PDB file of C-alpha atoms in Angstrom:
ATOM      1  CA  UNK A 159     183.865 117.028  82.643  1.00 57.00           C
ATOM      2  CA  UNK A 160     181.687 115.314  80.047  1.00 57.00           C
ATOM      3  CA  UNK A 161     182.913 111.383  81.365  1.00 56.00           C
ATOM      4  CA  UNK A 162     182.029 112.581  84.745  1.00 52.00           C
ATOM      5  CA  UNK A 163     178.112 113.502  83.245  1.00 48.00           C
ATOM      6  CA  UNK A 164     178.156 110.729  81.324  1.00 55.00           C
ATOM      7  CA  UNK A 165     179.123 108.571  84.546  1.00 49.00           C
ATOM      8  CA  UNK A 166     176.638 109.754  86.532  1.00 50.00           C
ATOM      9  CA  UNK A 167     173.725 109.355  84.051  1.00 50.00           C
ATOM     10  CA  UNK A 168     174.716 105.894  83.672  1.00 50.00           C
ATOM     11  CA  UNK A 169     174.789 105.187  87.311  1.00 47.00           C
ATOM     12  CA  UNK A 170     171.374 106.933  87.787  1.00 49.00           C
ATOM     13  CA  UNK A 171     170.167 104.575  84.948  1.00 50.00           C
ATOM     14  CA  UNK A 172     171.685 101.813  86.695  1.00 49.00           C
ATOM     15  CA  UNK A 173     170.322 102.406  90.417  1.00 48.00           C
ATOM     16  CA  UNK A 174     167.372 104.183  89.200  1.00 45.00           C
ATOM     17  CA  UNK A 175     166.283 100.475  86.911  1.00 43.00           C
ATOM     18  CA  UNK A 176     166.739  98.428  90.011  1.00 42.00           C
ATOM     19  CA  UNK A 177     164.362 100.440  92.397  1.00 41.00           C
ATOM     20  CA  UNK A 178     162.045 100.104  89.510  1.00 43.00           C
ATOM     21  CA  UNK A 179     162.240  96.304  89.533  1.00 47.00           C
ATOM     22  CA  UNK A 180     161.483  96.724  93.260  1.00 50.00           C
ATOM     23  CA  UNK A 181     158.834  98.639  92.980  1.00 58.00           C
ATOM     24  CA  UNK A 182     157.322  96.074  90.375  1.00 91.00           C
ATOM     25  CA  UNK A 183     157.744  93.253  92.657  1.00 92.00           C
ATOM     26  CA  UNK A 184     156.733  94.836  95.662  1.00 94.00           C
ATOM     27  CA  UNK A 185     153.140  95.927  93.371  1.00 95.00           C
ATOM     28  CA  UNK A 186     152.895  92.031  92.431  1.00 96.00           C
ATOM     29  CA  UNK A 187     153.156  91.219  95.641  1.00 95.00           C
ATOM     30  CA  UNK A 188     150.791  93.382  96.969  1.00 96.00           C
ATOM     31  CA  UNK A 189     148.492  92.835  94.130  1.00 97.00           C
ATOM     32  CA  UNK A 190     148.648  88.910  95.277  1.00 97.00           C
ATOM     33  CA  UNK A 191     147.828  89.498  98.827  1.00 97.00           C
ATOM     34  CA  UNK A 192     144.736  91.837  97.953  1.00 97.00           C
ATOM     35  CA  UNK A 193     143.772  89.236  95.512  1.00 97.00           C
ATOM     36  CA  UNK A 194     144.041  86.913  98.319  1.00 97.00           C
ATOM     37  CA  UNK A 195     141.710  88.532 100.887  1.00 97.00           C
ATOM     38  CA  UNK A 196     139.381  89.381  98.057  1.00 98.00           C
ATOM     39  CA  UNK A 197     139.087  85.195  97.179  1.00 98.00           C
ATOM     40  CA  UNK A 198     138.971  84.723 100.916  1.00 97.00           C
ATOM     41  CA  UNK A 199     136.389  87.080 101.725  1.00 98.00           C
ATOM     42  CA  UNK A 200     134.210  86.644  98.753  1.00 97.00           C
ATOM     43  CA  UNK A 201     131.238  84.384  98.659  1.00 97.00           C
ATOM     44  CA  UNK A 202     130.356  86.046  94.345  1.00 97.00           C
ATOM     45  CA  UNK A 203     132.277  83.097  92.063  1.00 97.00           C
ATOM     46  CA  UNK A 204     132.516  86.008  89.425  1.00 98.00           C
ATOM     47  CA  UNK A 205     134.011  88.339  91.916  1.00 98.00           C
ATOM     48  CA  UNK A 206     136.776  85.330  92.699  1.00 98.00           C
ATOM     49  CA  UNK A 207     137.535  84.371  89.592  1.00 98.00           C
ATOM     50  CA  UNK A 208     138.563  88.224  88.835  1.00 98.00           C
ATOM     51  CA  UNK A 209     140.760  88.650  91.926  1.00 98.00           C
ATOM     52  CA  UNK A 210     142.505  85.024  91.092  1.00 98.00           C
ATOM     53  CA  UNK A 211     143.292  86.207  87.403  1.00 98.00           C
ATOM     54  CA  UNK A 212     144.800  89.402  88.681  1.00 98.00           C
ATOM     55  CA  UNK A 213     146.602  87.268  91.074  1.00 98.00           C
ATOM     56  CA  UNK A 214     147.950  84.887  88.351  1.00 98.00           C
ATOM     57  CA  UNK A 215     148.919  87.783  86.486  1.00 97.00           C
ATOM     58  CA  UNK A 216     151.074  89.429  89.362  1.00 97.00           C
ATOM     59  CA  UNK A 217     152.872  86.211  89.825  1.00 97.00           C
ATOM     60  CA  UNK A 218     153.843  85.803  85.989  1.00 96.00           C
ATOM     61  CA  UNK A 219     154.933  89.384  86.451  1.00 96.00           C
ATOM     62  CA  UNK A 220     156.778  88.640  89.577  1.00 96.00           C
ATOM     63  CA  UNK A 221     158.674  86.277  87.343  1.00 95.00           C
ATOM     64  CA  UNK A 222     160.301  88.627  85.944  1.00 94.00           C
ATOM     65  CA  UNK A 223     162.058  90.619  88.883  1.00 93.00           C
ATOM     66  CA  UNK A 224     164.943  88.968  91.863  1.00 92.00           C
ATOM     67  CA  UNK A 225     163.749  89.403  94.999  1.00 93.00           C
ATOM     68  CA  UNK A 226     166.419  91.927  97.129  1.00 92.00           C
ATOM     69  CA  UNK A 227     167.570  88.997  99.446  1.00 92.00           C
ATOM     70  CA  UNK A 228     168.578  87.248  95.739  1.00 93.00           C
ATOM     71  CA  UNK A 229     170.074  90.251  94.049  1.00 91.00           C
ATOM     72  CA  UNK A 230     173.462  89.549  92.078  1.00 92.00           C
ATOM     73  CA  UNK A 231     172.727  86.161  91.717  1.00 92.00           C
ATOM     74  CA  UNK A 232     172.934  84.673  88.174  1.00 92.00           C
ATOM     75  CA  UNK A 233     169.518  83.671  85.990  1.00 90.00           C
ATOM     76  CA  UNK A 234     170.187  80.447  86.604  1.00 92.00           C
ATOM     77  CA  UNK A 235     171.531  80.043  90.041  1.00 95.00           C
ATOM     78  CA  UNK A 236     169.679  77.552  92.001  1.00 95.00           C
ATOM     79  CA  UNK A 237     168.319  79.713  94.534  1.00 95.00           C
ATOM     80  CA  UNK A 238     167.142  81.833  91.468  1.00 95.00           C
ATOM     81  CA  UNK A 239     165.401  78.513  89.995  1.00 96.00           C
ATOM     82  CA  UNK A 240     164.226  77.900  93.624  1.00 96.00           C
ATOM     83  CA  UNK A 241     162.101  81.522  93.413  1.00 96.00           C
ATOM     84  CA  UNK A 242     160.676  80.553  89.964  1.00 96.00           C
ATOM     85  CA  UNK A 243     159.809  77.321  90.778  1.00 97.00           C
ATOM     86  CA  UNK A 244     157.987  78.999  94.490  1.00 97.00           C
ATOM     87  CA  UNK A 245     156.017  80.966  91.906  1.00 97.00           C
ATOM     88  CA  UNK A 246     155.151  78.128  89.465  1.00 98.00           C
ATOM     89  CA  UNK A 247     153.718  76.823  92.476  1.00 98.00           C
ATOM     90  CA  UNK A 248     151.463  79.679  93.631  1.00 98.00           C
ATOM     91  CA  UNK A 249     150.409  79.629  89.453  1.00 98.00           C
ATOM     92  CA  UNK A 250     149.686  76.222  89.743  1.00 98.00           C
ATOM     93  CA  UNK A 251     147.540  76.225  92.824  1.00 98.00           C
ATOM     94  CA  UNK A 252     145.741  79.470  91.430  1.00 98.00           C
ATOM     95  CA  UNK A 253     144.619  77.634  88.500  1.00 98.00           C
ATOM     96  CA  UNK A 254     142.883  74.988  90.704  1.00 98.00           C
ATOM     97  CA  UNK A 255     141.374  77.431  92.660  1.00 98.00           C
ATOM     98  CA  UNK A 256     140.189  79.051  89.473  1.00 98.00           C
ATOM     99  CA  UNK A 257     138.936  75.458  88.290  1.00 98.00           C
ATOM    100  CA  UNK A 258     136.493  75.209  91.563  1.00 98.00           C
ATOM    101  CA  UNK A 259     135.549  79.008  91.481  1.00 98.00           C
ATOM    102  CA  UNK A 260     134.668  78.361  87.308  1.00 98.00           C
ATOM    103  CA  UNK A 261     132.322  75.414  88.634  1.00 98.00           C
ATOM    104  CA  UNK A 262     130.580  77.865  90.888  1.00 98.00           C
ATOM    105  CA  UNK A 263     132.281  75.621  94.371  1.00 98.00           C
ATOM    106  CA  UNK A 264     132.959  78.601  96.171  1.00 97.00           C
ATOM    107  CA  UNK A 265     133.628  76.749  99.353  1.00 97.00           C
ATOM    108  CA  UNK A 266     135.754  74.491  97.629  1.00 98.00           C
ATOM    109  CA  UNK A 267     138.055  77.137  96.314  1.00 98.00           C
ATOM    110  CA  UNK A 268     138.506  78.969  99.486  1.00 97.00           C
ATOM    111  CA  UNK A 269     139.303  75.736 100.883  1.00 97.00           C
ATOM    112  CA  UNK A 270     142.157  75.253  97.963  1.00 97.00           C
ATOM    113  CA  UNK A 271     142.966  78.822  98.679  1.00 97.00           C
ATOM    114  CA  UNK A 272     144.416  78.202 102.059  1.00 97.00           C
ATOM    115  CA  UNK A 273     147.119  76.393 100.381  1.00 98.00           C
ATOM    116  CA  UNK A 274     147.843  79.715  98.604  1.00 97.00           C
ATOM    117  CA  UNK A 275     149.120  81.261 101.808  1.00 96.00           C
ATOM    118  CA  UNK A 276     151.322  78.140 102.959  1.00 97.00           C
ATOM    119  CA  UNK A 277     152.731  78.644  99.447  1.00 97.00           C
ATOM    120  CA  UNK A 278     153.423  82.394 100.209  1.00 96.00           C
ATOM    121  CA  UNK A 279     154.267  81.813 103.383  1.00 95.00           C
ATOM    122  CA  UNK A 280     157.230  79.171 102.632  1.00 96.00           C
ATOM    123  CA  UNK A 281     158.290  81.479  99.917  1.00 95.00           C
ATOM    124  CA  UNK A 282     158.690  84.080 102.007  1.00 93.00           C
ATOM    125  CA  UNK A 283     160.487  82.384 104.616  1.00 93.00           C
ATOM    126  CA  UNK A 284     163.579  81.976 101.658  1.00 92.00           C
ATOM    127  CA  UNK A 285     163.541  84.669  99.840  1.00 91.00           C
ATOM    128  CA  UNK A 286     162.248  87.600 101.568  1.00 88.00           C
TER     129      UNK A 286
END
């Protein structure tokens, strides 16, 4: 009787750790497409430059969960490096956009932004 508990807690742990991964991505992810609309949207460099450091944030984060299509592979599978490097990307090109928005060239950095949803939008095309 007491295996049988102990199995059970240890599969709740299990399943219960990998929804919670999920969850985190899935709040990154949403986190980055608010922060998207909010740079898009936005005309207040301030108000930009706040949305894009949430944004960079969220994608760090994101780092650190697999995507579901990706689940099971190894750390350092190549599709695994793939997703990382996707989200080095996004970084990168959120720090430029951060660059313009710092210099007060709001039109700039919605221009540069635009490039933040073919980055998304490639991503998501492999991994989601």
């Amino acid at each position: 009787m007491r295996k049988h508990v102990i199995a059970m807690l240890s599969l709740s742990l299990l399943f219960g750790s990998a929804s919670l991964y999920a969850a985190d991505l899935e709040h990154d992810m949403d986190t980055l497409k608010a922060g998207l609309n909010t740079v898009m949207k936005t005309s207040d460099a301030q108000e930009m430059q706040k949305a894009l450091a949430e944004m960079r944030q969220a994608a760090q984060d994101a780092k650190k969960s697999t995507p579901e299509k990706l689940e099971g592979e190894p750390a350092d599978s190549a599709q695994i490096k793939d997703y990382h490097a996707g989200l080095d990307s996004l970084i990168a090109q959120i720090d430029v956009v951060d660059q313009l928005a710092k210099a007060n060239n709001v039109d700039g950095a919605k221009a540069e932004a635009k490039k933040l949803a073919d980055i998304r939008n490639a991503n998501h095309k492999k991994f989601r």
